[in-house]
PDB file of C-alpha atoms and ligand atoms in Angstrom:
ATOM      1  CA  UNK A  10     -22.949  -7.069   6.949  1.00 41.00           C
ATOM      2  CA  UNK A  11     -23.657 -10.274   5.046  1.00 42.00           C
ATOM      3  CA  UNK A  12     -26.507  -8.635   3.151  1.00 46.00           C
ATOM      4  CA  UNK A  13     -24.282  -5.720   2.218  1.00 49.00           C
ATOM      5  CA  UNK A  14     -21.617  -8.055   0.875  1.00 49.00           C
ATOM      6  CA  UNK A  15     -24.168  -9.872  -1.274  1.00 48.00           C
ATOM      7  CA  UNK A  16     -25.452  -6.630  -2.772  1.00 48.00           C
ATOM      8  CA  UNK A  17     -21.967  -5.340  -3.485  1.00 52.00           C
ATOM      9  CA  UNK A  18     -20.787  -8.584  -5.020  1.00 52.00           C
ATOM     10  CA  UNK A  19     -23.857  -8.672  -7.220  1.00 51.00           C
ATOM     11  CA  UNK A  20     -23.162  -5.098  -8.307  1.00 47.00           C
ATOM     12  CA  UNK A  21     -19.625  -5.977  -9.270  1.00 49.00           C
ATOM     13  CA  UNK A  22     -20.608  -9.104 -11.156  1.00 48.00           C
ATOM     14  CA  UNK A  23     -23.177  -7.237 -13.235  1.00 46.00           C
ATOM     15  CA  UNK A  24     -21.398  -4.055 -14.266  1.00 48.00           C
ATOM     16  CA  UNK A  25     -17.981  -3.189 -12.904  1.00 48.00           C
ATOM     17  CA  UNK A  26     -16.046  -6.288 -13.855  1.00 50.00           C
ATOM     18  CA  UNK A  27     -17.269  -5.891 -17.412  1.00 49.00           C
ATOM     19  CA  UNK A  28     -16.674  -2.153 -17.625  1.00 63.00           C
ATOM     20  CA  UNK A  29     -13.145  -2.381 -16.230  1.00 83.00           C
ATOM     21  CA  UNK A  30     -11.080  -3.781 -19.038  1.00 92.00           C
ATOM     22  CA  UNK A  31      -8.058  -6.018 -18.772  1.00 97.00           C
ATOM     23  CA  UNK A  32      -4.959  -4.249 -20.095  1.00 97.00           C
ATOM     24  CA  UNK A  33      -2.150  -6.513 -21.289  1.00 97.00           C
ATOM     25  CA  UNK A  34       0.544  -3.874 -20.673  1.00 97.00           C
ATOM     26  CA  UNK A  35      -0.591  -3.649 -17.033  1.00 98.00           C
ATOM     27  CA  UNK A  36      -0.335  -7.430 -16.759  1.00 98.00           C
ATOM     28  CA  UNK A  37       3.165  -7.349 -18.291  1.00 98.00           C
ATOM     29  CA  UNK A  38       4.301  -4.972 -15.547  1.00 98.00           C
ATOM     30  CA  UNK A  39       2.533  -7.082 -12.901  1.00 98.00           C
ATOM     31  CA  UNK A  40       4.491 -10.064 -14.241  1.00 98.00           C
ATOM     32  CA  UNK A  41       7.731  -8.141 -13.683  1.00 98.00           C
ATOM     33  CA  UNK A  42       7.216  -8.705  -9.946  1.00 98.00           C
ATOM     34  CA  UNK A  43       9.572 -11.457  -8.788  1.00 98.00           C
ATOM     35  CA  UNK A  44       8.812 -13.842  -5.949  1.00 98.00           C
ATOM     36  CA  UNK A  45      12.488 -13.761  -4.965  1.00 98.00           C
ATOM     37  CA  UNK A  46      12.446  -9.977  -4.475  1.00 98.00           C
ATOM     38  CA  UNK A  47       9.483 -10.135  -2.094  1.00 98.00           C
ATOM     39  CA  UNK A  48      11.143 -13.094  -0.348  1.00 98.00           C
ATOM     40  CA  UNK A  49      14.419 -11.250   0.215  1.00 98.00           C
ATOM     41  CA  UNK A  50      12.747  -8.015   1.386  1.00 98.00           C
ATOM     42  CA  UNK A  51      10.790  -9.985   3.999  1.00 98.00           C
ATOM     43  CA  UNK A  52      13.926 -11.760   5.220  1.00 98.00           C
ATOM     44  CA  UNK A  53      15.803  -8.478   5.509  1.00 98.00           C
ATOM     45  CA  UNK A  54      12.829  -6.859   7.254  1.00 98.00           C
ATOM     46  CA  UNK A  55      12.953  -9.599   9.884  1.00 98.00           C
ATOM     47  CA  UNK A  56      16.690  -9.081  10.419  1.00 98.00           C
ATOM     48  CA  UNK A  57      16.051  -5.398  11.219  1.00 98.00           C
ATOM     49  CA  UNK A  58      14.539  -6.568  14.513  1.00 98.00           C
ATOM     50  CA  UNK A  59      11.614  -5.161  16.466  1.00 98.00           C
ATOM     51  CA  UNK A  60      11.102  -1.767  14.865  1.00 98.00           C
ATOM     52  CA  UNK A  61       9.120  -0.082  17.616  1.00 98.00           C
ATOM     53  CA  UNK A  62       8.445   3.586  16.951  1.00 98.00           C
ATOM     54  CA  UNK A  63      11.148   5.660  18.623  1.00 97.00           C
ATOM     55  CA  UNK A  64      13.695   2.832  18.685  1.00 97.00           C
ATOM     56  CA  UNK A  65      17.062   2.632  16.957  1.00 98.00           C
ATOM     57  CA  UNK A  66      15.719  -0.360  14.980  1.00 98.00           C
ATOM     58  CA  UNK A  67      12.909   1.836  13.679  1.00 98.00           C
ATOM     59  CA  UNK A  68      15.398   4.520  12.545  1.00 98.00           C
ATOM     60  CA  UNK A  69      17.524   1.862  10.835  1.00 98.00           C
ATOM     61  CA  UNK A  70      14.496   0.434   9.052  1.00 98.00           C
ATOM     62  CA  UNK A  71      13.738   3.861   7.586  1.00 98.00           C
ATOM     63  CA  UNK A  72      17.297   4.077   6.256  1.00 98.00           C
ATOM     64  CA  UNK A  73      16.944   0.550   4.831  1.00 98.00           C
ATOM     65  CA  UNK A  74      13.766   1.555   2.970  1.00 99.00           C
ATOM     66  CA  UNK A  75      15.339   4.792   1.732  1.00 98.00           C
ATOM     67  CA  UNK A  76      18.382   2.935   0.402  1.00 98.00           C
ATOM     68  CA  UNK A  77      16.096   0.566  -1.494  1.00 98.00           C
ATOM     69  CA  UNK A  78      14.525   3.504  -3.344  1.00 98.00           C
ATOM     70  CA  UNK A  79      17.954   4.966  -4.117  1.00 98.00           C
ATOM     71  CA  UNK A  80      19.039   1.587  -5.484  1.00 98.00           C
ATOM     72  CA  UNK A  81      15.922   1.529  -7.719  1.00 98.00           C
ATOM     73  CA  UNK A  82      17.058   4.833  -9.214  1.00 98.00           C
ATOM     74  CA  UNK A  83      14.863   7.290  -7.302  1.00 98.00           C
ATOM     75  CA  UNK A  84      16.768  10.478  -6.559  1.00 98.00           C
ATOM     76  CA  UNK A  85      17.252  12.283  -3.235  1.00 98.00           C
ATOM     77  CA  UNK A  86      14.946  15.096  -4.355  1.00 98.00           C
ATOM     78  CA  UNK A  87      12.105  12.579  -4.813  1.00 98.00           C
ATOM     79  CA  UNK A  88      12.538  11.295  -1.250  1.00 98.00           C
ATOM     80  CA  UNK A  89      11.318  13.218   1.779  1.00 98.00           C
ATOM     81  CA  UNK A  90      11.676  12.365   5.437  1.00 98.00           C
ATOM     82  CA  UNK A  91       8.780  13.567   7.548  1.00 98.00           C
ATOM     83  CA  UNK A  92       9.761  13.771  11.235  1.00 98.00           C
ATOM     84  CA  UNK A  93       7.146  13.791  13.967  1.00 98.00           C
ATOM     85  CA  UNK A  94       7.084  13.435  17.704  1.00 97.00           C
ATOM     86  CA  UNK A  95       4.535  12.296  20.223  1.00 94.00           C
ATOM     87  CA  UNK A  96       5.591  13.195  23.752  1.00 93.00           C
ATOM     88  CA  UNK A  97       9.197  12.030  23.978  1.00 93.00           C
ATOM     89  CA  UNK A  98       8.855   9.582  21.135  1.00 94.00           C
ATOM     90  CA  UNK A  99      10.459  10.736  17.889  1.00 97.00           C
ATOM     91  CA  UNK A 100      10.196   9.034  14.525  1.00 98.00           C
ATOM     92  CA  UNK A 101       9.919   9.689  10.796  1.00 98.00           C
ATOM     93  CA  UNK A 102       7.709   8.781   7.871  1.00 98.00           C
ATOM     94  CA  UNK A 103       9.297   8.318   4.456  1.00 98.00           C
ATOM     95  CA  UNK A 104       7.638   9.722   1.334  1.00 98.00           C
ATOM     96  CA  UNK A 105       8.719   9.037  -2.246  1.00 98.00           C
ATOM     97  CA  UNK A 106       7.114  11.089  -5.017  1.00 98.00           C
ATOM     98  CA  UNK A 107       6.811  10.212  -8.686  1.00 98.00           C
ATOM     99  CA  UNK A 108       5.428  13.003 -10.862  1.00 98.00           C
ATOM    100  CA  UNK A 109       2.364  12.494 -13.035  1.00 98.00           C
ATOM    101  CA  UNK A 110       2.169  13.534 -16.674  1.00 98.00           C
ATOM    102  CA  UNK A 111      -1.386  14.941 -16.882  1.00 98.00           C
ATOM    103  CA  UNK A 112      -2.284  15.810 -13.269  1.00 98.00           C
ATOM    104  CA  UNK A 113       1.108  16.434 -11.633  1.00 98.00           C
ATOM    105  CA  UNK A 114      -0.495  18.197  -8.657  1.00 98.00           C
ATOM    106  CA  UNK A 115      -3.002  15.455  -7.869  1.00 98.00           C
ATOM    107  CA  UNK A 116      -1.736  12.488  -5.913  1.00 98.00           C
ATOM    108  CA  UNK A 117      -2.552   8.831  -5.609  1.00 98.00           C
ATOM    109  CA  UNK A 118      -1.138   7.756  -2.253  1.00 98.00           C
ATOM    110  CA  UNK A 119      -0.101   4.159  -1.698  1.00 99.00           C
ATOM    111  CA  UNK A 120       0.920   3.623   1.906  1.00 98.00           C
ATOM    112  CA  UNK A 121       1.700   1.179   4.676  1.00 98.00           C
ATOM    113  CA  UNK A 122       3.388   1.297   8.057  1.00 98.00           C
ATOM    114  CA  UNK A 123       6.834  -0.138   8.753  1.00 98.00           C
ATOM    115  CA  UNK A 124       6.871   0.124  12.561  1.00 98.00           C
ATOM    116  CA  UNK A 125       5.986  -2.891  14.686  1.00 96.00           C
ATOM    117  CA  UNK A 126       5.612  -3.968  18.284  1.00 97.00           C
ATOM    118  CA  UNK A 127       6.691  -7.039  20.276  1.00 97.00           C
ATOM    119  CA  UNK A 128       8.114  -8.859  17.253  1.00 98.00           C
ATOM    120  CA  UNK A 129       9.777  -8.291  13.876  1.00 98.00           C
ATOM    121  CA  UNK A 130       6.405  -7.737  12.166  1.00 98.00           C
ATOM    122  CA  UNK A 131       7.108  -9.605   8.951  1.00 98.00           C
ATOM    123  CA  UNK A 132       3.377  -9.899   8.263  1.00 98.00           C
ATOM    124  CA  UNK A 133       2.409  -6.680  10.103  1.00 98.00           C
ATOM    125  CA  UNK A 134       3.655  -4.873   8.117  1.00 98.00           C
ATOM    126  CA  UNK A 135       6.781  -6.097   6.341  1.00 98.00           C
ATOM    127  CA  UNK A 136       4.329  -7.514   3.810  1.00 98.00           C
ATOM    128  CA  UNK A 137       2.838  -4.157   2.821  1.00 98.00           C
ATOM    129  CA  UNK A 138       6.249  -2.464   3.030  1.00 98.00           C
ATOM    130  CA  UNK A 139       7.821  -4.954   0.599  1.00 99.00           C
ATOM    131  CA  UNK A 140       4.965  -4.677  -1.889  1.00 99.00           C
ATOM    132  CA  UNK A 141       5.006  -0.864  -1.911  1.00 99.00           C
ATOM    133  CA  UNK A 142       8.760  -0.861  -2.579  1.00 99.00           C
ATOM    134  CA  UNK A 143       8.429  -3.333  -5.446  1.00 98.00           C
ATOM    135  CA  UNK A 144       5.501  -1.406  -6.967  1.00 99.00           C
ATOM    136  CA  UNK A 145       7.669   1.715  -6.912  1.00 98.00           C
ATOM    137  CA  UNK A 146      10.556  -0.168  -8.520  1.00 98.00           C
ATOM    138  CA  UNK A 147       8.473  -1.605 -11.337  1.00 98.00           C
ATOM    139  CA  UNK A 148       6.581   1.620 -12.100  1.00 98.00           C
ATOM    140  CA  UNK A 149       9.561   3.961 -11.777  1.00 98.00           C
ATOM    141  CA  UNK A 150       9.874   4.721 -15.501  1.00 97.00           C
ATOM    142  CA  UNK A 151       6.240   4.127 -16.415  1.00 98.00           C
ATOM    143  CA  UNK A 152       4.391   7.372 -17.183  1.00 98.00           C
ATOM    144  CA  UNK A 153       1.309   7.825 -14.987  1.00 98.00           C
ATOM    145  CA  UNK A 154      -1.330  10.539 -15.433  1.00 98.00           C
ATOM    146  CA  UNK A 155      -1.496  11.207 -11.697  1.00 98.00           C
ATOM    147  CA  UNK A 156       1.450  11.733  -9.401  1.00 98.00           C
ATOM    148  CA  UNK A 157       2.073   8.894  -6.958  1.00 99.00           C
ATOM    149  CA  UNK A 158       3.307   9.156  -3.400  1.00 99.00           C
ATOM    150  CA  UNK A 159       4.706   5.930  -1.965  1.00 99.00           C
ATOM    151  CA  UNK A 160       4.510   6.462   1.800  1.00 99.00           C
ATOM    152  CA  UNK A 161       6.007   4.387   4.612  1.00 98.00           C
ATOM    153  CA  UNK A 162       4.462   5.414   7.915  1.00 98.00           C
ATOM    154  CA  UNK A 163       5.840   4.985  11.408  1.00 98.00           C
ATOM    155  CA  UNK A 164       3.910   5.260  14.675  1.00 98.00           C
ATOM    156  CA  UNK A 165       0.978   3.188  13.410  1.00 97.00           C
ATOM    157  CA  UNK A 166       0.927   0.629  16.203  1.00 96.00           C
ATOM    158  CA  UNK A 167       0.763   3.254  18.969  1.00 95.00           C
ATOM    159  CA  UNK A 168      -2.191   5.067  17.411  1.00 97.00           C
ATOM    160  CA  UNK A 169      -1.707   5.945  13.706  1.00 98.00           C
ATOM    161  CA  UNK A 170       0.647   8.744  14.814  1.00 98.00           C
ATOM    162  CA  UNK A 171       2.750   8.970  11.656  1.00 98.00           C
ATOM    163  CA  UNK A 172      -0.177   9.079   9.245  1.00 98.00           C
ATOM    164  CA  UNK A 173      -2.089  11.463  11.507  1.00 98.00           C
ATOM    165  CA  UNK A 174       0.892  13.809  11.495  1.00 98.00           C
ATOM    166  CA  UNK A 175       1.163  13.593   7.714  1.00 98.00           C
ATOM    167  CA  UNK A 176      -2.568  14.094   7.066  1.00 98.00           C
ATOM    168  CA  UNK A 177      -2.923  16.915   9.618  1.00 96.00           C
ATOM    169  CA  UNK A 178       0.417  18.747   9.210  1.00 96.00           C
ATOM    170  CA  UNK A 179       1.635  18.040   5.679  1.00 97.00           C
ATOM    171  CA  UNK A 180      -1.489  17.507   3.573  1.00 98.00           C
ATOM    172  CA  UNK A 181      -2.980  20.396   5.541  1.00 97.00           C
ATOM    173  CA  UNK A 182      -1.053  23.287   7.057  1.00 93.00           C
ATOM    174  CA  UNK A 183      -2.877  25.550   9.484  1.00 91.00           C
ATOM    175  CA  UNK A 184      -6.055  23.831   8.283  1.00 89.00           C
ATOM    176  CA  UNK A 185      -5.427  24.904   4.670  1.00 95.00           C
ATOM    177  CA  UNK A 186      -5.152  22.067   2.171  1.00 97.00           C
ATOM    178  CA  UNK A 187      -1.697  21.814   0.592  1.00 97.00           C
ATOM    179  CA  UNK A 188      -2.073  18.590  -1.366  1.00 98.00           C
ATOM    180  CA  UNK A 189      -4.805  17.486  -3.718  1.00 98.00           C
ATOM    181  CA  UNK A 190      -5.290  13.758  -3.114  1.00 98.00           C
ATOM    182  CA  UNK A 191      -7.185  11.576  -5.570  1.00 98.00           C
ATOM    183  CA  UNK A 192      -7.245   8.597  -3.228  1.00 98.00           C
ATOM    184  CA  UNK A 193      -5.378   6.681  -0.542  1.00 98.00           C
ATOM    185  CA  UNK A 194      -4.585   2.985  -1.057  1.00 98.00           C
ATOM    186  CA  UNK A 195      -3.313   1.368   2.155  1.00 98.00           C
ATOM    187  CA  UNK A 196      -1.634  -2.011   2.613  1.00 98.00           C
ATOM    188  CA  UNK A 197      -1.552  -3.507   6.077  1.00 98.00           C
ATOM    189  CA  UNK A 198      -1.013  -7.079   7.254  1.00 98.00           C
ATOM    190  CA  UNK A 199      -1.172  -8.830   3.908  1.00 98.00           C
ATOM    191  CA  UNK A 200       1.155 -11.693   4.842  1.00 98.00           C
ATOM    192  CA  UNK A 201      -1.288 -14.419   5.782  1.00 97.00           C
ATOM    193  CA  UNK A 202      -0.246 -17.298   7.982  1.00 96.00           C
ATOM    194  CA  UNK A 203       1.980 -19.991   6.574  1.00 96.00           C
ATOM    195  CA  UNK A 204       0.337 -23.391   6.372  1.00 94.00           C
ATOM    196  CA  UNK A 205      -3.212 -22.212   5.732  1.00 94.00           C
ATOM    197  CA  UNK A 206      -4.694 -21.834   2.269  1.00 95.00           C
ATOM    198  CA  UNK A 207      -4.717 -18.123   1.461  1.00 97.00           C
ATOM    199  CA  UNK A 208      -6.548 -17.465  -1.798  1.00 97.00           C
ATOM    200  CA  UNK A 209      -8.619 -14.390  -0.913  1.00 98.00           C
ATOM    201  CA  UNK A 210      -7.859 -10.812   0.104  1.00 98.00           C
ATOM    202  CA  UNK A 211     -10.024  -8.296   1.916  1.00 98.00           C
ATOM    203  CA  UNK A 212     -10.628  -5.015   0.104  1.00 98.00           C
ATOM    204  CA  UNK A 213     -11.315  -2.362   2.698  1.00 98.00           C
ATOM    205  CA  UNK A 214     -14.207   0.002   2.179  1.00 98.00           C
ATOM    206  CA  UNK A 215     -14.963   3.170   4.119  1.00 98.00           C
ATOM    207  CA  UNK A 216     -18.206   2.383   5.901  1.00 97.00           C
ATOM    208  CA  UNK A 217     -17.826   4.755   8.844  1.00 94.00           C
ATOM    209  CA  UNK A 218     -16.517   8.121   9.958  1.00 93.00           C
ATOM    210  CA  UNK A 219     -17.699  10.967   7.766  1.00 91.00           C
ATOM    211  CA  UNK A 220     -20.369   9.729   5.352  1.00 92.00           C
ATOM    212  CA  UNK A 221     -19.397  12.253   2.645  1.00 93.00           C
ATOM    213  CA  UNK A 222     -16.508  10.181   1.316  1.00 96.00           C
ATOM    214  CA  UNK A 223     -18.136   6.744   1.656  1.00 97.00           C
ATOM    215  CA  UNK A 224     -19.644   6.494  -1.841  1.00 97.00           C
ATOM    216  CA  UNK A 225     -16.337   7.339  -3.501  1.00 97.00           C
ATOM    217  CA  UNK A 226     -14.615   4.702  -1.346  1.00 97.00           C
ATOM    218  CA  UNK A 227     -17.248   2.163  -2.371  1.00 97.00           C
ATOM    219  CA  UNK A 228     -16.427   2.880  -6.017  1.00 98.00           C
ATOM    220  CA  UNK A 229     -12.640   2.766  -5.464  1.00 98.00           C
ATOM    221  CA  UNK A 230     -13.002  -0.505  -3.556  1.00 98.00           C
ATOM    222  CA  UNK A 231     -15.069  -2.016  -6.372  1.00 98.00           C
ATOM    223  CA  UNK A 232     -12.286  -1.078  -8.765  1.00 98.00           C
ATOM    224  CA  UNK A 233      -9.712  -2.572  -6.398  1.00 98.00           C
ATOM    225  CA  UNK A 234     -11.666  -5.832  -6.328  1.00 98.00           C
ATOM    226  CA  UNK A 235     -11.915  -5.847 -10.115  1.00 98.00           C
ATOM    227  CA  UNK A 236      -8.140  -5.260 -10.443  1.00 98.00           C
ATOM    228  CA  UNK A 237      -7.483  -8.067  -7.943  1.00 98.00           C
ATOM    229  CA  UNK A 238      -9.343 -10.608 -10.061  1.00 98.00           C
ATOM    230  CA  UNK A 239      -7.974  -9.207 -13.342  1.00 98.00           C
ATOM    231  CA  UNK A 240      -4.271  -9.148 -12.408  1.00 98.00           C
ATOM    232  CA  UNK A 241      -3.775 -11.735  -9.642  1.00 98.00           C
ATOM    233  CA  UNK A 242      -4.973 -15.276  -8.906  1.00 98.00           C
ATOM    234  CA  UNK A 243      -6.705 -14.054  -5.739  1.00 98.00           C
ATOM    235  CA  UNK A 244     -10.380 -13.671  -4.919  1.00 98.00           C
ATOM    236  CA  UNK A 245     -11.559 -10.417  -3.371  1.00 98.00           C
ATOM    237  CA  UNK A 246     -14.015  -9.756  -0.563  1.00 98.00           C
ATOM    238  CA  UNK A 247     -15.139  -6.527   1.076  1.00 98.00           C
ATOM    239  CA  UNK A 248     -14.613  -5.600   4.686  1.00 97.00           C
ATOM    240  CA  UNK A 249     -14.856  -2.298   6.550  1.00 98.00           C
ATOM    241  CA  UNK A 250     -11.777  -0.062   6.605  1.00 97.00           C
ATOM    242  CA  UNK A 251     -10.587   0.315  10.187  1.00 95.00           C
ATOM    243  CA  UNK A 252      -7.576   0.396  12.515  1.00 94.00           C
ATOM    244  CA  UNK A 253      -4.951   1.374   9.964  1.00 98.00           C
ATOM    245  CA  UNK A 254      -3.320   4.457   8.463  1.00 98.00           C
ATOM    246  CA  UNK A 255      -6.060   5.225   5.930  1.00 98.00           C
ATOM    247  CA  UNK A 256      -8.273   6.290   8.845  1.00 98.00           C
ATOM    248  CA  UNK A 257      -6.073   9.379   9.372  1.00 98.00           C
ATOM    249  CA  UNK A 258      -6.948  10.385   5.810  1.00 98.00           C
ATOM    250  CA  UNK A 259     -10.595   9.382   6.064  1.00 97.00           C
ATOM    251  CA  UNK A 260     -10.918  11.893   8.878  1.00 97.00           C
ATOM    252  CA  UNK A 261      -9.734  14.629   6.506  1.00 96.00           C
ATOM    253  CA  UNK A 262     -12.333  13.637   3.915  1.00 96.00           C
ATOM    254  CA  UNK A 263     -10.098  11.633   1.560  1.00 98.00           C
ATOM    255  CA  UNK A 264     -11.218   8.669  -0.523  1.00 98.00           C
ATOM    256  CA  UNK A 265      -9.698   5.510   0.930  1.00 98.00           C
ATOM    257  CA  UNK A 266      -9.367   1.841   0.120  1.00 98.00           C
ATOM    258  CA  UNK A 267      -6.904  -0.902   0.993  1.00 98.00           C
ATOM    259  CA  UNK A 268      -5.874  -4.508   1.332  1.00 98.00           C
ATOM    260  CA  UNK A 269      -5.873  -6.658   4.468  1.00 98.00           C
ATOM    261  CA  UNK A 270      -5.423 -10.426   4.788  1.00 98.00           C
ATOM    262  CA  UNK A 271      -8.683 -12.393   4.586  1.00 98.00           C
ATOM    263  CA  UNK A 272      -7.857 -15.224   6.985  1.00 97.00           C
ATOM    264  CA  UNK A 273      -6.540 -13.261   9.899  1.00 96.00           C
ATOM    265  CA  UNK A 274      -3.349 -14.446  11.564  1.00 97.00           C
ATOM    266  CA  UNK A 275      -3.148 -14.119  15.343  1.00 97.00           C
ATOM    267  CA  UNK A 276       0.638 -13.671  15.225  1.00 98.00           C
ATOM    268  CA  UNK A 277       0.964  -9.905  14.572  1.00 97.00           C
ATOM    269  CA  UNK A 278       2.106  -7.975  17.662  1.00 97.00           C
ATOM    270  CA  UNK A 279       3.863 -11.111  18.962  1.00 98.00           C
ATOM    271  CA  UNK A 280       7.437 -12.371  18.717  1.00 98.00           C
ATOM    272  CA  UNK A 281       6.173 -15.015  16.296  1.00 98.00           C
ATOM    273  CA  UNK A 282       5.300 -12.570  13.505  1.00 98.00           C
ATOM    274  CA  UNK A 283       8.334 -13.937  11.650  1.00 98.00           C
ATOM    275  CA  UNK A 284       9.445 -14.775   8.128  1.00 98.00           C
ATOM    276  CA  UNK A 285       8.960 -18.500   8.822  1.00 98.00           C
ATOM    277  CA  UNK A 286       5.323 -17.927   9.778  1.00 98.00           C
ATOM    278  CA  UNK A 287       4.462 -15.709   6.797  1.00 98.00           C
ATOM    279  CA  UNK A 288       2.958 -16.977   3.541  1.00 98.00           C
ATOM    280  CA  UNK A 289       5.380 -15.388   1.066  1.00 98.00           C
ATOM    281  CA  UNK A 290       3.410 -16.710  -1.930  1.00 98.00           C
ATOM    282  CA  UNK A 291       0.338 -14.853  -0.639  1.00 98.00           C
ATOM    283  CA  UNK A 292       2.330 -11.597  -0.258  1.00 98.00           C
ATOM    284  CA  UNK A 293       3.601 -12.102  -3.812  1.00 98.00           C
ATOM    285  CA  UNK A 294       0.045 -12.540  -5.126  1.00 98.00           C
ATOM    286  CA  UNK A 295      -1.192  -9.454  -3.268  1.00 98.00           C
ATOM    287  CA  UNK A 296       1.797  -7.672  -4.804  1.00 98.00           C
ATOM    288  CA  UNK A 297       0.450  -8.564  -8.248  1.00 98.00           C
ATOM    289  CA  UNK A 298      -3.007  -7.265  -7.359  1.00 98.00           C
ATOM    290  CA  UNK A 299      -1.429  -4.090  -5.974  1.00 99.00           C
ATOM    291  CA  UNK A 300       0.630  -3.339  -9.081  1.00 98.00           C
ATOM    292  CA  UNK A 301      -2.429  -3.917 -11.273  1.00 98.00           C
ATOM    293  CA  UNK A 302      -4.605  -1.658  -9.130  1.00 98.00           C
ATOM    294  CA  UNK A 303      -2.012   1.081  -8.705  1.00 98.00           C
ATOM    295  CA  UNK A 304      -1.620   1.355 -12.481  1.00 98.00           C
ATOM    296  CA  UNK A 305      -5.393   1.599 -12.792  1.00 98.00           C
ATOM    297  CA  UNK A 306      -5.747   4.260 -10.074  1.00 98.00           C
ATOM    298  CA  UNK A 307      -2.798   6.357 -11.271  1.00 98.00           C
ATOM    299  CA  UNK A 308      -3.654   6.080 -14.976  1.00 98.00           C
ATOM    300  CA  UNK A 309      -0.492   4.298 -16.078  1.00 98.00           C
ATOM    301  CA  UNK A 310       0.487   4.405 -19.734  1.00 97.00           C
ATOM    302  CA  UNK A 311      -1.264   1.628 -21.645  1.00 96.00           C
ATOM    303  CA  UNK A 312       1.303   1.233 -24.395  1.00 92.00           C
ATOM    304  CA  UNK A 313       4.218  -1.150 -24.118  1.00 87.00           C
ATOM    305  CA  UNK A 314       7.391  -0.275 -22.192  1.00 79.00           C
ATOM    306  CA  UNK A 315       9.729  -1.960 -24.683  1.00 65.00           C
ATOM    307  CA  UNK A 316      11.054   1.367 -25.996  1.00 56.00           C
ATOM    308  CA  UNK A 317      11.732   2.633 -22.486  1.00 52.00           C
ATOM    309  CA  UNK A 318      13.612  -0.549 -21.634  1.00 51.00           C
ATOM    310  CA  UNK A 319      15.739  -0.371 -24.772  1.00 50.00           C
ATOM    311  CA  UNK A 320      16.768   3.190 -23.945  1.00 47.00           C
ATOM    312  CA  UNK A 321      18.434   2.109 -20.702  1.00 45.00           C
TER     313      UNK A 321
HETATM  314 ZN1   ZN B  15      -0.420  -3.186  10.810  1.00 77.77          ZN
END
């Protein structure tokens, strides 16, 4: 593992960081992210209680997320609820689609789960949930070459049920592919622990499962690391992708990458995974890296948004 990291870091230092150019317009949109917005989403997420899959709290959290998108100006026809059941347990994923300009039928998926267990899950995964919502808000009127699906999964903590349902029954139907997916970018547990110095984020690379999609994940993860250093103050390190919703897609052959906190908190899945114990500044910084990377992956317009803003 250590050897692999050294080789990959060397690779990035020598070519990819140079070949991936900084784009000022991307930075301008990254800078539109407000600390206060992340802060208030995390507080509200805590107030929604323990959002265990199948619970009333979980249903209410989905409505809370949906209302956020409506308040950002997304329309009902862009928002899809995706119900699934496992035994007696019923829940829903929420999918928001923004159409691309050049490849409208090819999707960049950015996803994270909103369900939790034992506690309010502000780090795991209110952090990813808040960032995905803010990325969608900031990029709403920005033309992107690829379509983007912002997906909030449920059922993750019990066994990736929501994402498995989506990958197996929506992306594929009767084993026939319905959706062309460029890549899947997952955010899970990016809240850090308050009181420790969080200046690094893990970029998750597909090192297992089917080997066919590993090289493409390696490339996507290199690009994610480059975007992290270009658009946020954070440092990036590689770790293996595992135990989160991207695995449901990996099993279907998709290209995956993602963020996970570098210094791992022991509080997720306990009652202490609270707002007070989460490093909001770290979530904010990962939000910056995310908005930079999502623009890169989706091919966001590189010219200034000033005209678009004036039109409003
Ligand atoms: Zn999680």
